[in-house]
XYZ file of C-alpha atoms in Angstrom:
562
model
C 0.000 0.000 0.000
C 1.315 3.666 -0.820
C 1.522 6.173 1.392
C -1.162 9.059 1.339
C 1.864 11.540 0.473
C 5.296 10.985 -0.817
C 6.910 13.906 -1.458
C 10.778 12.949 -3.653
C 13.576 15.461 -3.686
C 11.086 18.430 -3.756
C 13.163 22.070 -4.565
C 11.656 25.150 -5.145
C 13.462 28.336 -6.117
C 12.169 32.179 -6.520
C 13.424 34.571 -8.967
C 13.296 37.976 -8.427
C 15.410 40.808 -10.822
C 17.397 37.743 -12.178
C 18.351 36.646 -9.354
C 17.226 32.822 -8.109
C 16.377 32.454 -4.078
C 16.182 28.533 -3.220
C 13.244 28.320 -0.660
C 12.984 24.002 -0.300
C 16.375 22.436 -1.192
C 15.639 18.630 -2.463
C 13.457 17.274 0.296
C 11.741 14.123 1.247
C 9.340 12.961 3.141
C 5.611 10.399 3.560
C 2.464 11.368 5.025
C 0.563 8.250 6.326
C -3.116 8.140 7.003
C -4.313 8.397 10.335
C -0.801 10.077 11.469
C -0.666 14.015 12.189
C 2.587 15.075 11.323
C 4.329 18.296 12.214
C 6.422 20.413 10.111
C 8.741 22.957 13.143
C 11.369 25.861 12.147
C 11.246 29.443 11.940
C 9.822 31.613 8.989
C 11.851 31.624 6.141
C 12.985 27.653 6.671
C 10.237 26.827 3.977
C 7.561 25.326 5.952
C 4.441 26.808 4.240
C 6.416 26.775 0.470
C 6.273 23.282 0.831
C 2.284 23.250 2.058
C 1.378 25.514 -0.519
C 3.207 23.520 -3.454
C 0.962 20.292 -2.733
C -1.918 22.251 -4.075
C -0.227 24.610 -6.573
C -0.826 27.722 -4.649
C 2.746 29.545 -5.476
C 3.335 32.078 -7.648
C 4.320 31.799 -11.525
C 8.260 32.603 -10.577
C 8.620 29.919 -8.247
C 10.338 26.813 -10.160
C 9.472 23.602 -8.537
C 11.418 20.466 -9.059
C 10.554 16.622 -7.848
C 7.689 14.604 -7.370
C 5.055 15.303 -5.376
C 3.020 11.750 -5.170
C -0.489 11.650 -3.901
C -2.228 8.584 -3.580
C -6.300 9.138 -1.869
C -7.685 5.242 -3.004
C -5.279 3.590 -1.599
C -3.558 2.715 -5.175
C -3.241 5.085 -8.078
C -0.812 7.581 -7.700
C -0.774 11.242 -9.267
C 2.238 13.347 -9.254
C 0.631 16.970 -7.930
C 2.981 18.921 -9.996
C 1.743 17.503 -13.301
C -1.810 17.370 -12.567
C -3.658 19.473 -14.856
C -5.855 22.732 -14.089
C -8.849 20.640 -13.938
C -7.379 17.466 -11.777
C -6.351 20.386 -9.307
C -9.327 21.959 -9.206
C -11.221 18.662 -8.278
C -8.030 18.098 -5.769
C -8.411 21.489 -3.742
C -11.062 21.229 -1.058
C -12.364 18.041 -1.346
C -9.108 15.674 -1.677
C -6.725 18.173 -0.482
C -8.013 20.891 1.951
C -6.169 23.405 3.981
C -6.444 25.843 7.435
C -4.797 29.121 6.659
C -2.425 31.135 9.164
C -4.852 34.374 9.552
C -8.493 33.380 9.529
C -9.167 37.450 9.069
C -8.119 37.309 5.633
C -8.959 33.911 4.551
C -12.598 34.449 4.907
C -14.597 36.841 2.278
C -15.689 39.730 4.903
C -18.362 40.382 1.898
C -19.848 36.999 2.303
C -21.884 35.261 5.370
C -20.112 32.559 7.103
C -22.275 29.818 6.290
C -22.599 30.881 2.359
C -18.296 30.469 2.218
C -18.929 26.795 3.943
C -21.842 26.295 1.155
C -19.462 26.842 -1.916
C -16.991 24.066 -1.357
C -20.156 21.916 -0.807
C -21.848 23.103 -3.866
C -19.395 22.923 -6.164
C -17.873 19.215 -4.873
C -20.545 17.095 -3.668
C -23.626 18.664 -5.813
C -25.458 18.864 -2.758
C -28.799 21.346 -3.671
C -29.063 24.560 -1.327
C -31.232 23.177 0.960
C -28.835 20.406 1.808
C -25.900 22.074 1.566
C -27.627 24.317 4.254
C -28.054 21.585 6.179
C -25.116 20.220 6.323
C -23.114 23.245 6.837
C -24.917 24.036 10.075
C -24.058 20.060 11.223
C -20.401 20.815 9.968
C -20.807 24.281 12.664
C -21.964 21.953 15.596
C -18.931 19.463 14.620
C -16.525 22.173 15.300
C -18.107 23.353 18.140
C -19.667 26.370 17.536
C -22.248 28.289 19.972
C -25.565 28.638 17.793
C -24.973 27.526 14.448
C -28.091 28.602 12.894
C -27.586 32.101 13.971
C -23.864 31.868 13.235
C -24.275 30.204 9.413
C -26.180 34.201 8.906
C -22.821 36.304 10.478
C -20.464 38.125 8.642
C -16.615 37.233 9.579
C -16.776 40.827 11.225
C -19.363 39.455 13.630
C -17.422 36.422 15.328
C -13.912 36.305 17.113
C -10.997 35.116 16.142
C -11.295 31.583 17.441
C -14.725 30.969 15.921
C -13.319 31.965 12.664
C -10.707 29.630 12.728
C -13.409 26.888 13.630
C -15.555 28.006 10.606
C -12.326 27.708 8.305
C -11.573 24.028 9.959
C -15.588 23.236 9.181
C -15.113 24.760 5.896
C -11.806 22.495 5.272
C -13.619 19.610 6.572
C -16.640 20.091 4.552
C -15.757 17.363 1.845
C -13.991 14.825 4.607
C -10.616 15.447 2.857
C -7.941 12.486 3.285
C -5.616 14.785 3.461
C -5.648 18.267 5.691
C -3.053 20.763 5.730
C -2.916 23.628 8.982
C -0.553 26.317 8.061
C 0.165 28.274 11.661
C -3.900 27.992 12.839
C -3.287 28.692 16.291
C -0.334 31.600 16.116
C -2.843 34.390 16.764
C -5.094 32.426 19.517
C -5.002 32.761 23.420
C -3.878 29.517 24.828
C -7.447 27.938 26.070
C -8.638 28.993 22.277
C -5.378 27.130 20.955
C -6.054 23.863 22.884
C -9.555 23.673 21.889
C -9.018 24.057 18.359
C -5.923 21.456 18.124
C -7.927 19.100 20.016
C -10.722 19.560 17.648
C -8.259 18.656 14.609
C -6.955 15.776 16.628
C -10.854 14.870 17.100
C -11.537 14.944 13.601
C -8.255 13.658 12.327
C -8.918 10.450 14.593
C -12.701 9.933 13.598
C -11.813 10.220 9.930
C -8.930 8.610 9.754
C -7.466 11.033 7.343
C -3.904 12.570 7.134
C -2.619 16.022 8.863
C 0.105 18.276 8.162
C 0.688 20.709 10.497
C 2.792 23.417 10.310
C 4.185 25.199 13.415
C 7.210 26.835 15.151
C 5.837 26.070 18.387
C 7.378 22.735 19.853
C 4.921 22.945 23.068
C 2.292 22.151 20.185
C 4.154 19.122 18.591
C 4.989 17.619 21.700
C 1.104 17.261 22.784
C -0.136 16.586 19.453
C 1.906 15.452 16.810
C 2.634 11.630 16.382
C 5.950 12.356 13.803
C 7.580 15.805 13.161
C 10.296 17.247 10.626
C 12.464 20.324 11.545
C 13.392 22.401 8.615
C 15.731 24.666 8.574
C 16.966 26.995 5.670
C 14.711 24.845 3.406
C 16.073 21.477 4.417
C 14.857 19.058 7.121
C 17.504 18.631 9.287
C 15.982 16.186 11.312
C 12.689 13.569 11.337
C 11.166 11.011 13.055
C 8.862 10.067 15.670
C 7.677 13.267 17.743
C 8.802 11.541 20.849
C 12.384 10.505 20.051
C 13.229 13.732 18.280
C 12.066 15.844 21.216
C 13.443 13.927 23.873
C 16.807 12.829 21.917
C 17.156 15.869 19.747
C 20.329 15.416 17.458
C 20.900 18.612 15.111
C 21.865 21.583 16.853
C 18.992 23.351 15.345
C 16.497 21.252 17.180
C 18.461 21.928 20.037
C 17.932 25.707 19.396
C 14.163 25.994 19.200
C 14.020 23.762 22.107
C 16.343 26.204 24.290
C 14.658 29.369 23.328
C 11.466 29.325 24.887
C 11.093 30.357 28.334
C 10.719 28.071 30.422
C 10.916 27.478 34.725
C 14.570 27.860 35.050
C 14.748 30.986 32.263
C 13.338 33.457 34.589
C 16.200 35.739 36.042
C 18.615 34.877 33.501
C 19.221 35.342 29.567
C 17.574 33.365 27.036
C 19.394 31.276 24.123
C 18.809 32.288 20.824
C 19.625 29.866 17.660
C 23.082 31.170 16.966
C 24.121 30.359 20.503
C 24.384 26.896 18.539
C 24.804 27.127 15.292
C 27.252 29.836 13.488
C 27.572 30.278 9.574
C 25.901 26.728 8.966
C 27.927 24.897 11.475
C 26.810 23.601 14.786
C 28.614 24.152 17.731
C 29.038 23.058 21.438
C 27.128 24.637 23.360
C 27.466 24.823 26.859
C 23.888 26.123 27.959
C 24.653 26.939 31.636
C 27.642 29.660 29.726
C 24.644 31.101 28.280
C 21.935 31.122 30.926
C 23.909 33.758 32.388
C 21.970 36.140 35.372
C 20.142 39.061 34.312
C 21.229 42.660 35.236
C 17.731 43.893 36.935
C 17.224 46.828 37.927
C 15.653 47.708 41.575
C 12.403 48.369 41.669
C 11.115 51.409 44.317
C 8.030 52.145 46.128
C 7.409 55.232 44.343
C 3.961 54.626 41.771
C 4.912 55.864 38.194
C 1.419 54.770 37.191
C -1.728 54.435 39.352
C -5.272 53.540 37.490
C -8.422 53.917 39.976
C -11.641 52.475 39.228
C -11.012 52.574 35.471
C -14.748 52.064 33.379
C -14.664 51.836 29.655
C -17.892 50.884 27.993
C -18.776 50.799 24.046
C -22.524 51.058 22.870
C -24.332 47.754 22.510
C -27.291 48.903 21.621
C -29.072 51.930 20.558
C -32.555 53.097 19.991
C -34.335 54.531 16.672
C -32.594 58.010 17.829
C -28.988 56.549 17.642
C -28.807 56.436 21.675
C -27.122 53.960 23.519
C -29.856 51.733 25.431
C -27.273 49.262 26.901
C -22.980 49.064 27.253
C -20.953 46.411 26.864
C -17.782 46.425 29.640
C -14.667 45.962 28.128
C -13.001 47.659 31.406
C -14.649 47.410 34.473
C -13.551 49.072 37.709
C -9.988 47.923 37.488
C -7.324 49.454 40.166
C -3.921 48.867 40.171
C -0.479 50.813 40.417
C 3.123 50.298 38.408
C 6.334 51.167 40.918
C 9.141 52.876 38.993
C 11.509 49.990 37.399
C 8.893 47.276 37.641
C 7.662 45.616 34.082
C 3.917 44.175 34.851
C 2.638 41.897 33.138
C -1.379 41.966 32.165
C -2.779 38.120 30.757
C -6.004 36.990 29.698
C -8.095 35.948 26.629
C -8.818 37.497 23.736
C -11.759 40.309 24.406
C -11.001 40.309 28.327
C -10.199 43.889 27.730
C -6.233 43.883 27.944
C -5.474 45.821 24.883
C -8.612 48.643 25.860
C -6.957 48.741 28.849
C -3.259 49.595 27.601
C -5.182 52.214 25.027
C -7.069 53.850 27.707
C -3.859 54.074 29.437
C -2.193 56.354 26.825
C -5.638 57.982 26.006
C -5.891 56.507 22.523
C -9.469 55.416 24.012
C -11.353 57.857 26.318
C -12.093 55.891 29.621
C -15.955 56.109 30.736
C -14.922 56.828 34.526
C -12.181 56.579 36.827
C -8.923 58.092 37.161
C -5.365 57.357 35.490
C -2.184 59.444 37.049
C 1.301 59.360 35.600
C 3.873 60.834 37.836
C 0.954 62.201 40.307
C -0.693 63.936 37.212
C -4.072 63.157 35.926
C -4.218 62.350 32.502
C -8.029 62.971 31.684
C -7.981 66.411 33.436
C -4.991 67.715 31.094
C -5.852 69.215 27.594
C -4.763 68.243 24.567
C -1.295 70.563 24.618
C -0.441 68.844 27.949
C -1.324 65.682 26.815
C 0.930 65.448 23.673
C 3.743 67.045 25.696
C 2.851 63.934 28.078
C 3.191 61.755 25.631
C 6.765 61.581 25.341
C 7.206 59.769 28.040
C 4.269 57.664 27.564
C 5.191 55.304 24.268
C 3.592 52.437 23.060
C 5.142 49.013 21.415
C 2.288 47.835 18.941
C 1.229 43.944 18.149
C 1.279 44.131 14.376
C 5.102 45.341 13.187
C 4.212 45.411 10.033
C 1.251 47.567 10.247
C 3.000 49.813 13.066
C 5.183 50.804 10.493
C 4.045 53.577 7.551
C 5.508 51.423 4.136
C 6.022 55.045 2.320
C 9.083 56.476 4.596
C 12.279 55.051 5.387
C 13.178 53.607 8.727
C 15.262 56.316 9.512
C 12.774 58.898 8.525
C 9.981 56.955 10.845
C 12.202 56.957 14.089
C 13.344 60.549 13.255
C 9.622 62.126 13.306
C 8.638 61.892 17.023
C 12.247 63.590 17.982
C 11.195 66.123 14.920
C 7.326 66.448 16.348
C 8.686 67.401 19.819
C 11.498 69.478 18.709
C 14.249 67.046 20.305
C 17.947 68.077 19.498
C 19.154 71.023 17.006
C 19.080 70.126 13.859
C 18.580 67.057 11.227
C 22.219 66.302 11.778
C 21.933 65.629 15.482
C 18.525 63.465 15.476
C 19.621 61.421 12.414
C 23.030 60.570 14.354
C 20.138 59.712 17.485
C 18.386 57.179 15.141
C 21.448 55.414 13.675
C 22.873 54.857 17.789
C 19.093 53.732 18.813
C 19.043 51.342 15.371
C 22.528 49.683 16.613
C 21.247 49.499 20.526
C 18.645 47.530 18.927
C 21.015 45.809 16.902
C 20.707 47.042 13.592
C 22.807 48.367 10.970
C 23.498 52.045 10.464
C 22.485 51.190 6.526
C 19.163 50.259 7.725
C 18.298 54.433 8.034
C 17.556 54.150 4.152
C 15.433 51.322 3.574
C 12.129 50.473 3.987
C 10.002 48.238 6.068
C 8.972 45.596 3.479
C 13.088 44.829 3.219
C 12.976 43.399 7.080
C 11.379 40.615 8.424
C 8.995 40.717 11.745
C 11.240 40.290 14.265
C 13.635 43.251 12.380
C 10.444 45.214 12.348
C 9.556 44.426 16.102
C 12.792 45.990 17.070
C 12.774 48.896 15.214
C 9.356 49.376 16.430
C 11.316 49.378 19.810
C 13.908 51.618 18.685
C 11.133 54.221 17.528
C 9.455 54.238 21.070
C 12.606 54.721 22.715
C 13.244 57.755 20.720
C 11.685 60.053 22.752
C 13.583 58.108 26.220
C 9.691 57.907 27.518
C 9.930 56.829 31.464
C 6.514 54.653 31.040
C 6.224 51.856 28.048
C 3.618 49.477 26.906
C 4.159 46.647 25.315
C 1.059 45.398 22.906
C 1.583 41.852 22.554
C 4.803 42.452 21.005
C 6.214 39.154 20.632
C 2.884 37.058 19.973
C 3.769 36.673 16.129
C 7.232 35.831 16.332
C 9.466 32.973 16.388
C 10.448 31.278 19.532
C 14.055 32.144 18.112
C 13.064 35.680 17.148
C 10.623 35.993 20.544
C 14.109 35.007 22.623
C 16.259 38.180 20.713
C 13.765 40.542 21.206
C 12.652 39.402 24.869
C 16.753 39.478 25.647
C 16.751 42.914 23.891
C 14.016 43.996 26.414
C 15.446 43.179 29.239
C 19.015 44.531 28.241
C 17.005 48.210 27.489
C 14.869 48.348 30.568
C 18.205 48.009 32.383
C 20.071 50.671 30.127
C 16.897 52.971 29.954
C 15.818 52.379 33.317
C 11.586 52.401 31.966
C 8.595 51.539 33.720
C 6.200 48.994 31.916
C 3.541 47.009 30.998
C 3.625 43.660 28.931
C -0.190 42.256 27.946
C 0.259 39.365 26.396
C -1.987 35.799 26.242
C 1.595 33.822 26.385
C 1.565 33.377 30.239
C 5.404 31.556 30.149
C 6.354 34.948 28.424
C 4.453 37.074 30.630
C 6.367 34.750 33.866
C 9.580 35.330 32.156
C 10.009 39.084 31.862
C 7.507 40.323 34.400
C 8.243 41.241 38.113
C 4.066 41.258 38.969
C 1.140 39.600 37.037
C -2.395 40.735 36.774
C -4.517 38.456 34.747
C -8.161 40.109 33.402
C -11.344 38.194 32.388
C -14.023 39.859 31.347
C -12.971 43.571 32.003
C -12.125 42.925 35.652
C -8.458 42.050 37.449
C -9.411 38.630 38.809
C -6.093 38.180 40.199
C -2.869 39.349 40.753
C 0.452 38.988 42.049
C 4.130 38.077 42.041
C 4.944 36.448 38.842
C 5.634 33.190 40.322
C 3.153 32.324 42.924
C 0.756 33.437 39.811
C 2.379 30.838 37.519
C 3.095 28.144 40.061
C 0.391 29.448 42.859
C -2.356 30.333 41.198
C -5.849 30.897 43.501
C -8.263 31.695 41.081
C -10.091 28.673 38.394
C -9.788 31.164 35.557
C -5.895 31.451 36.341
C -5.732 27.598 36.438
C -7.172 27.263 33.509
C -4.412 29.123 31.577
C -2.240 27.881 33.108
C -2.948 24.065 32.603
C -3.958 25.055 28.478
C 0.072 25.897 28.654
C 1.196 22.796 25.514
């Protein structure tokens, strides 16, 4: 019997302005049905390339060598890369189906959930509407999802971020594929939202029978759910095998790496490894981790409050009346208290709409609170008037989520860091704040070239730490971090939490880090608060609230940790 997938000496290069960019350098490997295998390395090693080539999703100047040998009845075999428009077409969605990385632009905003589950069902199975109906709103209760008559009539707009993702699992299990491909569908989920949905895929993977490739950089995940995994790296795998053996027993230095770089118990205190700590210029190296766990410099925290929030209310409009008045408020902030000592980085956890990021806005006035009372320094924000407030606001910056839309793709890096220092009248002249930009680019380790280009030349983690570099600009005493490393890399996450740390002792800044990665939040945090539903439901030091915690909701992060 043939496997489901055998993929021989696959290679697929780019050409851009002559010039040829290998992406997947001659690999091999076999999917099997009724295994879920796991694809691990960071962007750039060629992990969704490879995904995307089994269905002939890449672009016209990618040249794609090998075979690419799919077998769904168990023995004809059709080599993917011949297969004609119409084979393909037949092949996408009903043999073949695939879970995108960002479920907010793989779904048609214009179009109602249940009418994008319809299509696939409509054009493969010949299923009339009223069937297809049907079906699609058993497909919604499959996946789990509250109401699914009311939620086949929503727009994307209308639903969260983990109900989207379940609607684009029902939509890629619409047609019981044999084989499924998940390109990154948990990167932008909290952690409870995360385990649901990979246990759902496990569900259905087991029930069907059918085949799984899943594509991830987080090991956590392949540890609890994979059953074999290959590690690519540079668009090779480096290393395969069973999930368990290759984990446990890792062998390539590279495995080592990814391993290493997440923060873990013992990482708290002390510097984190970052993937050239064992490899350098293709070779692997000995690494002697406790060299490189070396103590943190941290700075002493006093008693004096830089920031002190009392009985903070933010409510958006529900509902309104035929007049356009509110009638009722929903409460994305409700009556939270707490104060940030000068030198102490807080960390602020919770799900996805628990009111985190209204919180940090509210903070730094980007959303008007309803009620309640934020100081900085002893002064109150809401009192001051819009003069005082942007005068404020240099020492009030802001580290976004999204690097690449924090970033205005028209102007030049340099240009982008130089225009708060020009917008508050910092230094003398051009000549002074440019030679300020190029020493804040190499604090955040970057090139002095790097003033000239622009931000679609730099990856995210490049774009994460000038993002940095441009809210240091103004040397702001408070910062907030925005869920700044929740798209990155393990690798990537390490250099820019080690980066953190190394500036909050150089800069000596107050701050905040929301995030919904609680071992991140443990790692660089000195006090936790964790939110749920607009409230603080508990806080404390950051280790009796990782290894302590009191409240259920706490617990419950905590344990959906992979």
């Amino acid at each position: 019997m043939h496997p489901l997938l055998q993929v021989n000496n696959l290679s697929i290069r780019f050409e851009q302005d002559g010039k040829l960019t290998t992406a997947v350098k001659e690999i091999s490997f076999e999917l099997h049905p009724g295994k879920l295998t796991a694809i691990v390395g960071e962007s750039g090693s060629g992990k969704s390339v490879t995904a995307l080539s089994l269905l002939q999703l890449l672009p016209d100047q990618a040249a794609i060598d090998g075979e690419l040998l799919f077998c769904s009845d168990g023995n004809n075999q059709l080599d993917l890369l011949k297969a004609t428009a119409p084979q393909i077409k037949k092949i996408r969605g009903n043999n073949i189906a695939m879970i995108f990385q960002e479920p907010m632009t793989s779904l048609n905003p214009v179009f109602t959930c249940g009418f994008q589950v319809m299509e696939s069902l409509l054009l493969h199975k010949k299923l009339n509407q009223k069937e297809a109906r049907q079906k699609t709103i058993e497909l919604f209760e499959q996946v789990e999802l509250p109401d699914p008559a009311a939620m086949f009539k929503r727009y994307p707009h209308q639903i969260s971020g983990g109900q989207k993702q379940r609607v684009m699992i029902a939509m890629a299990m619409s047609c019981n594929p044999t084989l499924l491909i998940a390109d990154e569908p948990t990167t932008a989920l909290d952690v409870r939202v995360q385990k649901n949905i990979l246990q759902l895929i496990k569900k259905l993977q087991q029930q069907q029978q059918m085949s799984v490739l899943f594509i991830t950089h987080d090991l956590g995940l392949v540890a609890a759910f994979a059953d074999e995994v290959l590690v690519m790296h540079k668009g090779i795998i480096v290393e395969k095998g069973l999930t368990k053996t290759v984990l446990q027993n890792p062998e390539h230095a590279y495995t080592k790496a990814l391993l290493a770089c997440k923060p873990h118990k013992e990482s708290k205190g002390r510097k984190l490894p970052v993937v050239s700590d064992f490899i350098k210029e293709g070779i692997s190296i000995e690494t002697d981790l406790n060299q490189i766990l070396q103590p943190l410099q941290i700075p002493l925290i006093s008693q004096t409050p830089v920031l002190s929030v009392q009985n903070l209310q933010v409510f958006f409009p529900a509902k309104k009346n035929i007049f356009g008045k509110p009638i009722s408020f929903f409460k994305a902030v409700d009556d939270v208290s707490f104060k940030v000592n000068e030198g102490e980085t807080i960390g602020l956890v919770g799900e996805s709409g628990c009111g985190k990021t209204t919180l940090g806005r509210s903070i730094l006035q980007l959303i008007k609170p309803t009620s309640g009372e934020i100081l900085l320094h002893g002064k109150a924000l809401q009192s001051m008037t819009n003069h005082e407030l942007r005068n404020t606001r240099k020492d009030l910056q802001i580290v976004f989520q999204d690097p690449y839309g924090s970033l205005n793709p028209r102007i030049s890096i340099g240009e982008a860091i130089l225009e708060p220092l020009m917008v508050h009248g910092l230094l003398n002249n051009k000549k002074e704040r440019k030679e300020q930009v190029i020493q804040l680019l190499e604090q955040v380790n970057m090139s002095a070239d790097v003033y000239t280009r622009y931000p679609h030349q730099f990856s995210g983690g490049q774009r994460q730490r000038i993002c940095i570099a441009r809210a240091l600009a103004l040397k702001p005493s408070f910062l907030i971090f925005d869920e700044s490393v929740s798209a990155l890399d393990v690798s990537v996450q390490a250099q820019v939490l080690n980066l953190i740390n190394d500036l909050k002792n150089k800069y000596k800044f107050t701050s905040i880090f929301i995030s919904h990665d609680l071992s991140v939040v443990h790692y660089i945090s000195d006090r936790i608060l964790v939110m749920d539903k607009g409230k603080i439901v508990e806080e404390g030091n950051a280790n009796d609230i990782m290894y302590h915690p009191k409240e259920t909701y706490t617990q419950q992060l905590i344990e959906a940790i992979p």
